[in-house]
């Protein structure tokens, strides 16, 4: 009786990454340990920004991309918030402008010097106040200048005119629970959001209306994410009831976000889902 070992065939099976050298990395950065589901960093063609540990408020580093190696603990930071910084995002229209959201319920917009920081930056260009709880999501509009989206733990999404510090739109009845993330589509006419109630929503911010919604996009209790792709599809990551990692692709053209490939295997006939691994 013969036993034959079954190995899953994959063209990536023998592909290995080559780690970069230490002098090409950014070392000794004290990344923030605040309990918030965020990337804690943002990058553009000129600078790398990283949210860091800070006493007496919130701060983040802004490093020129060429400044690799060990980072001095005394390196100047952007430190105008009175609470921990939760999210940062570079302006897509100006590589020297960055916005930050914080536990102090404010959004601040900063002008970074052309050659980077030489001293701590404490004075923002604009302070946006409108949330009643901590602000955990910041997203610049992809095509319109000086338009910024913020979302907070008050379940409210605000659209700002940064140039005048005015509130353009307030969306406060579309999310019944904590908002995990927000993503604009390519032209900025819509954005999608992932919520703690396990729903993925597509929203028209100008009309303040819900364009499409998919309930229980991922049935697990752990946080999920949703982003718009270039072709208008929505890509989500989340977890199953058994805490298995899931990836899903949704087509927002039809009602209730029916899937692009309905004939593929998955936990729902309306989604193309890949279970990749069991989460730790």
mmCIF file of N, CA, C and O in Angstrom, residues 19-82:
data_model
loop_
_atom_site.group_PDB
_atom_site.id
_atom_site.type_symbol
_atom_site.label_atom_id
_atom_site.label_comp_id
_atom_site.label_asym_id
_atom_site.label_seq_id
_atom_site.Cartn_x
_atom_site.Cartn_y
_atom_site.Cartn_z
ATOM 1 N N UNK A 19 15.575 40.472 2.675
ATOM 2 C CA UNK A 19 15.492 41.618 3.602
ATOM 3 C C UNK A 19 16.533 42.678 3.261
ATOM 4 O O UNK A 19 17.650 42.354 2.837
ATOM 5 N N UNK A 20 16.148 43.934 3.434
ATOM 6 C CA UNK A 20 17.079 45.028 3.144
ATOM 7 C C UNK A 20 18.085 45.165 4.288
ATOM 8 O O UNK A 20 17.864 44.674 5.407
ATOM 9 N N UNK A 21 19.169 45.831 4.023
ATOM 10 C CA UNK A 21 20.201 46.031 5.028
ATOM 11 C C UNK A 21 19.748 47.045 6.063
ATOM 12 O O UNK A 21 18.882 47.864 5.818
ATOM 13 N N UNK A 22 20.378 46.982 7.238
ATOM 14 C CA UNK A 22 19.990 47.862 8.337
ATOM 15 C C UNK A 22 20.121 49.332 7.983
ATOM 16 O O UNK A 22 19.330 50.166 8.440
ATOM 17 N N UNK A 23 21.130 49.659 7.182
ATOM 18 C CA UNK A 23 21.328 51.070 6.855
ATOM 19 C C UNK A 23 20.290 51.596 5.869
ATOM 20 O O UNK A 23 20.250 52.791 5.577
ATOM 21 N N UNK A 24 19.419 50.708 5.401
ATOM 22 C CA UNK A 24 18.326 51.131 4.536
ATOM 23 C C UNK A 24 16.984 51.091 5.260
ATOM 24 O O UNK A 24 15.947 51.333 4.640
ATOM 25 N N UNK A 25 17.019 50.807 6.555
ATOM 26 C CA UNK A 25 15.809 50.769 7.373
ATOM 27 C C UNK A 25 15.761 51.990 8.287
ATOM 28 O O UNK A 25 16.733 52.729 8.434
ATOM 29 N N UNK A 26 14.602 52.170 8.916
ATOM 30 C CA UNK A 26 14.432 53.224 9.919
ATOM 31 C C UNK A 26 14.383 52.531 11.276
ATOM 32 O O UNK A 26 13.447 51.782 11.562
ATOM 33 N N UNK A 27 15.385 52.781 12.123
ATOM 34 C CA UNK A 27 15.528 52.045 13.372
ATOM 35 C C UNK A 27 15.316 52.949 14.585
ATOM 36 O O UNK A 27 15.457 54.170 14.515
ATOM 37 N N UNK A 28 14.994 52.298 15.698
ATOM 38 C CA UNK A 28 14.830 52.966 16.996
ATOM 39 C C UNK A 28 13.684 53.972 16.998
ATOM 40 O O UNK A 28 13.764 55.011 17.662
ATOM 41 N N UNK A 29 12.622 53.684 16.275
ATOM 42 C CA UNK A 29 11.427 54.532 16.316
ATOM 43 C C UNK A 29 10.459 53.941 17.335
ATOM 44 O O UNK A 29 10.088 52.772 17.249
ATOM 45 N N UNK A 30 10.078 54.732 18.303
ATOM 46 C CA UNK A 30 9.169 54.267 19.360
ATOM 47 C C UNK A 30 7.723 54.428 18.885
ATOM 48 O O UNK A 30 7.053 55.417 19.199
ATOM 49 N N UNK A 31 7.244 53.443 18.145
ATOM 50 C CA UNK A 31 5.900 53.504 17.576
ATOM 51 C C UNK A 31 4.862 53.514 18.698
ATOM 52 O O UNK A 31 5.006 52.830 19.717
ATOM 53 N N UNK A 32 3.820 54.290 18.501
ATOM 54 C CA UNK A 32 2.762 54.423 19.508
ATOM 55 C C UNK A 32 2.153 53.077 19.880
ATOM 56 O O UNK A 32 1.968 52.202 19.024
ATOM 57 N N UNK A 33 1.835 52.916 21.140
ATOM 58 C CA UNK A 33 1.193 51.695 21.631
ATOM 59 C C UNK A 33 -0.271 51.917 21.984
ATOM 60 O O UNK A 33 -0.886 51.100 22.672
ATOM 61 N N UNK A 34 -0.834 53.006 21.515
ATOM 62 C CA UNK A 34 -2.232 53.302 21.816
ATOM 63 C C UNK A 34 -3.123 52.199 21.241
ATOM 64 O O UNK A 34 -2.827 51.622 20.190
ATOM 65 N N UNK A 35 -4.192 51.877 21.935
ATOM 66 C CA UNK A 35 -5.087 50.799 21.508
ATOM 67 C C UNK A 35 -6.058 51.313 20.451
ATOM 68 O O UNK A 35 -7.176 51.718 20.744
ATOM 69 N N UNK A 36 -5.611 51.292 19.217
ATOM 70 C CA UNK A 36 -6.441 51.715 18.093
ATOM 71 C C UNK A 36 -5.982 50.959 16.860
ATOM 72 O O UNK A 36 -4.800 50.749 16.654
ATOM 73 N N UNK A 37 -6.939 50.544 16.038
ATOM 74 C CA UNK A 37 -6.629 49.761 14.853
ATOM 75 C C UNK A 37 -6.244 50.709 13.722
ATOM 76 O O UNK A 37 -7.098 51.205 12.979
ATOM 77 N N UNK A 38 -4.946 50.967 13.597
ATOM 78 C CA UNK A 38 -4.449 51.919 12.620
ATOM 79 C C UNK A 38 -3.096 51.460 12.104
ATOM 80 O O UNK A 38 -2.417 50.649 12.736
ATOM 81 N N UNK A 39 -2.682 52.006 10.967
ATOM 82 C CA UNK A 39 -1.361 51.697 10.432
ATOM 83 C C UNK A 39 -0.268 52.477 11.163
ATOM 84 O O UNK A 39 0.900 52.107 11.099
ATOM 85 N N UNK A 40 -0.638 53.579 11.812
ATOM 86 C CA UNK A 40 0.289 54.421 12.581
ATOM 87 C C UNK A 40 1.400 55.020 11.720
ATOM 88 O O UNK A 40 2.392 55.502 12.250
ATOM 89 N N UNK A 41 1.260 54.992 10.407
ATOM 90 C CA UNK A 41 2.274 55.606 9.545
ATOM 91 C C UNK A 41 1.638 56.034 8.242
ATOM 92 O O UNK A 41 0.551 55.585 7.877
ATOM 93 N N UNK A 42 2.326 56.931 7.540
ATOM 94 C CA UNK A 42 1.879 57.396 6.225
ATOM 95 C C UNK A 42 3.115 57.835 5.454
ATOM 96 O O UNK A 42 4.080 58.343 6.048
ATOM 97 N N UNK A 43 3.089 57.664 4.137
ATOM 98 C CA UNK A 43 4.261 57.984 3.333
ATOM 99 C C UNK A 43 3.822 58.685 2.064
ATOM 100 O O UNK A 43 2.706 58.455 1.549
ATOM 101 N N UNK A 44 4.670 59.569 1.553
ATOM 102 C CA UNK A 44 4.454 60.200 0.259
ATOM 103 C C UNK A 44 5.798 60.250 -0.464
ATOM 104 O O UNK A 44 6.797 59.704 0.037
ATOM 105 N N UNK A 45 5.906 60.863 -1.628
ATOM 106 C CA UNK A 45 7.193 60.835 -2.348
ATOM 107 C C UNK A 45 8.358 61.521 -1.637
ATOM 108 O O UNK A 45 9.512 61.329 -2.028
ATOM 109 N N UNK A 46 8.086 62.302 -0.573
ATOM 110 C CA UNK A 46 9.153 63.037 0.098
ATOM 111 C C UNK A 46 9.404 62.589 1.533
ATOM 112 O O UNK A 46 10.541 62.565 1.996
ATOM 113 N N UNK A 47 8.328 62.253 2.268
ATOM 114 C CA UNK A 47 8.457 62.045 3.704
ATOM 115 C C UNK A 47 7.784 60.752 4.158
ATOM 116 O O UNK A 47 6.845 60.251 3.537
ATOM 117 N N UNK A 48 8.291 60.257 5.292
ATOM 118 C CA UNK A 48 7.657 59.177 6.044
ATOM 119 C C UNK A 48 7.205 59.742 7.381
ATOM 120 O O UNK A 48 7.990 60.390 8.084
ATOM 121 N N UNK A 49 5.951 59.531 7.728
ATOM 122 C CA UNK A 49 5.416 59.982 9.018
ATOM 123 C C UNK A 49 5.021 58.773 9.844
ATOM 124 O O UNK A 49 4.393 57.842 9.337
ATOM 125 N N UNK A 50 5.388 58.768 11.135
ATOM 126 C CA UNK A 50 5.105 57.646 12.034
ATOM 127 C C UNK A 50 4.605 58.203 13.368
ATOM 128 O O UNK A 50 5.250 59.077 13.958
ATOM 129 N N UNK A 51 3.476 57.696 13.827
ATOM 130 C CA UNK A 51 2.953 58.089 15.138
ATOM 131 C C UNK A 51 3.803 57.426 16.213
ATOM 132 O O UNK A 51 4.037 56.214 16.178
ATOM 133 N N UNK A 52 4.257 58.218 17.181
ATOM 134 C CA UNK A 52 5.198 57.718 18.176
ATOM 135 C C UNK A 52 4.672 57.937 19.592
ATOM 136 O O UNK A 52 3.711 58.675 19.818
ATOM 137 N N UNK A 53 5.349 57.254 20.536
ATOM 138 C CA UNK A 53 5.044 57.446 21.953
ATOM 139 C C UNK A 53 5.372 58.882 22.359
ATOM 140 O O UNK A 53 6.397 59.429 21.948
ATOM 141 N N UNK A 54 4.493 59.469 23.157
ATOM 142 C CA UNK A 54 4.733 60.843 23.621
ATOM 143 C C UNK A 54 4.089 61.021 24.980
ATOM 144 O O UNK A 54 3.021 60.476 25.259
ATOM 145 N N UNK A 55 4.744 61.780 25.836
ATOM 146 C CA UNK A 55 4.199 62.063 27.157
ATOM 147 C C UNK A 55 3.533 63.432 27.143
ATOM 148 O O UNK A 55 4.041 64.374 26.531
ATOM 149 N N UNK A 56 2.362 63.515 27.764
ATOM 150 C CA UNK A 56 1.679 64.793 27.844
ATOM 151 C C UNK A 56 0.958 65.201 26.586
ATOM 152 O O UNK A 56 0.676 66.385 26.384
ATOM 153 N N UNK A 57 0.649 64.267 25.720
ATOM 154 C CA UNK A 57 -0.058 64.593 24.490
ATOM 155 C C UNK A 57 0.243 63.592 23.397
ATOM 156 O O UNK A 57 0.690 62.480 23.656
ATOM 157 N N UNK A 58 0.018 64.000 22.140
ATOM 158 C CA UNK A 58 0.266 63.124 21.006
ATOM 159 C C UNK A 58 1.310 63.710 20.088
ATOM 160 O O UNK A 58 1.471 64.931 20.004
ATOM 161 N N UNK A 59 2.036 62.855 19.376
ATOM 162 C CA UNK A 59 3.096 63.326 18.494
ATOM 163 C C UNK A 59 3.324 62.322 17.383
ATOM 164 O O UNK A 59 2.983 61.145 17.500
ATOM 165 N N UNK A 60 3.934 62.804 16.304
ATOM 166 C CA UNK A 60 4.378 61.910 15.242
ATOM 167 C C UNK A 60 5.645 62.466 14.607
ATOM 168 O O UNK A 60 5.884 63.674 14.579
ATOM 169 N N UNK A 61 6.470 61.521 14.134
ATOM 170 C CA UNK A 61 7.714 61.865 13.456
ATOM 171 C C UNK A 61 7.445 62.127 11.977
ATOM 172 O O UNK A 61 6.575 61.495 11.377
ATOM 173 N N UNK A 62 8.209 63.034 11.396
ATOM 174 C CA UNK A 62 8.208 63.234 9.955
ATOM 175 C C UNK A 62 9.663 63.169 9.497
ATOM 176 O O UNK A 62 10.475 64.024 9.839
ATOM 177 N N UNK A 63 9.986 62.116 8.738
ATOM 178 C CA UNK A 63 11.363 61.880 8.307
ATOM 179 C C UNK A 63 11.462 61.976 6.792
ATOM 180 O O UNK A 63 10.626 61.409 6.078
ATOM 181 N N UNK A 64 12.480 62.666 6.269
ATOM 182 C CA UNK A 64 12.751 62.564 4.823
ATOM 183 C C UNK A 64 13.036 61.110 4.463
ATOM 184 O O UNK A 64 13.641 60.375 5.258
ATOM 185 N N UNK A 65 12.597 60.693 3.304
ATOM 186 C CA UNK A 65 12.775 59.293 2.916
ATOM 187 C C UNK A 65 14.242 58.878 2.908
ATOM 188 O O UNK A 65 14.571 57.709 3.124
ATOM 189 N N UNK A 66 15.124 59.828 2.671
ATOM 190 C CA UNK A 66 16.552 59.513 2.613
ATOM 191 C C UNK A 66 17.193 59.346 3.986
ATOM 192 O O UNK A 66 18.311 58.851 4.098
ATOM 193 N N UNK A 67 16.478 59.726 5.051
ATOM 194 C CA UNK A 67 17.053 59.661 6.398
ATOM 195 C C UNK A 67 16.834 58.267 6.995
ATOM 196 O O UNK A 67 16.013 58.064 7.894
ATOM 197 N N UNK A 68 17.563 57.295 6.510
ATOM 198 C CA UNK A 68 17.461 55.935 7.018
ATOM 199 C C UNK A 68 18.506 55.699 8.108
ATOM 200 O O UNK A 68 19.358 56.542 8.368
ATOM 201 N N UNK A 69 18.409 54.534 8.737
ATOM 202 C CA UNK A 69 19.338 54.211 9.812
ATOM 203 C C UNK A 69 18.719 54.471 11.174
ATOM 204 O O UNK A 69 17.501 54.538 11.339
ATOM 205 N N UNK A 70 19.571 54.631 12.161
ATOM 206 C CA UNK A 70 19.113 54.830 13.533
ATOM 207 C C UNK A 70 18.612 56.265 13.725
ATOM 208 O O UNK A 70 19.298 57.226 13.390
ATOM 209 N N UNK A 71 17.408 56.391 14.269
ATOM 210 C CA UNK A 71 16.804 57.706 14.477
ATOM 211 C C UNK A 71 17.058 58.158 15.911
ATOM 212 O O UNK A 71 16.750 57.431 16.869
ATOM 213 N N UNK A 72 17.625 59.336 16.053
ATOM 214 C CA UNK A 72 17.927 59.892 17.373
ATOM 215 C C UNK A 72 16.641 60.077 18.170
ATOM 216 O O UNK A 72 15.623 60.549 17.653
ATOM 217 N N UNK A 73 16.661 59.706 19.446
ATOM 218 C CA UNK A 73 15.475 59.850 20.298
ATOM 219 C C UNK A 73 15.074 61.309 20.474
ATOM 220 O O UNK A 73 13.930 61.613 20.826
ATOM 221 N N UNK A 74 16.026 62.220 20.262
ATOM 222 C CA UNK A 74 15.737 63.649 20.391
ATOM 223 C C UNK A 74 15.283 64.272 19.073
ATOM 224 O O UNK A 74 15.169 65.505 18.988
ATOM 225 N N UNK A 75 15.045 63.456 18.060
ATOM 226 C CA UNK A 75 14.641 63.991 16.760
ATOM 227 C C UNK A 75 13.322 64.748 16.924
ATOM 228 O O UNK A 75 12.396 64.279 17.596
ATOM 229 N N UNK A 76 13.187 65.945 16.338
ATOM 230 C CA UNK A 76 11.971 66.764 16.522
ATOM 231 C C UNK A 76 10.724 66.088 15.980
ATOM 232 O O UNK A 76 10.772 65.346 14.994
ATOM 233 N N UNK A 77 9.592 66.359 16.626
ATOM 234 C CA UNK A 77 8.315 65.759 16.257
ATOM 235 C C UNK A 77 7.270 66.844 16.011
ATOM 236 O O UNK A 77 7.472 68.010 16.339
ATOM 237 N N UNK A 78 6.160 66.423 15.441
ATOM 238 C CA UNK A 78 4.973 67.271 15.341
ATOM 239 C C UNK A 78 4.133 66.966 16.574
ATOM 240 O O UNK A 78 3.648 65.842 16.743
ATOM 241 N N UNK A 79 3.980 67.937 17.454
ATOM 242 C CA UNK A 79 3.450 67.624 18.793
ATOM 243 C C UNK A 79 2.478 68.685 19.294
ATOM 244 O O UNK A 79 2.657 69.243 20.370
ATOM 245 N N UNK A 80 1.420 68.949 18.539
ATOM 246 C CA UNK A 80 0.459 69.961 18.951
ATOM 247 C C UNK A 80 -0.794 69.424 19.603
ATOM 248 O O UNK A 80 -1.569 70.193 20.196
ATOM 249 N N UNK A 81 -1.051 68.125 19.500
ATOM 250 C CA UNK A 81 -2.265 67.549 20.095
ATOM 251 C C UNK A 81 -2.101 67.374 21.598
ATOM 252 O O UNK A 81 -1.009 67.113 22.103
ATOM 253 N N UNK A 82 -3.217 67.490 22.322
ATOM 254 C CA UNK A 82 -3.205 67.278 23.776
ATOM 255 C C UNK A 82 -3.518 65.832 24.149
ATOM 256 O O UNK A 82 -3.418 65.465 25.314
#
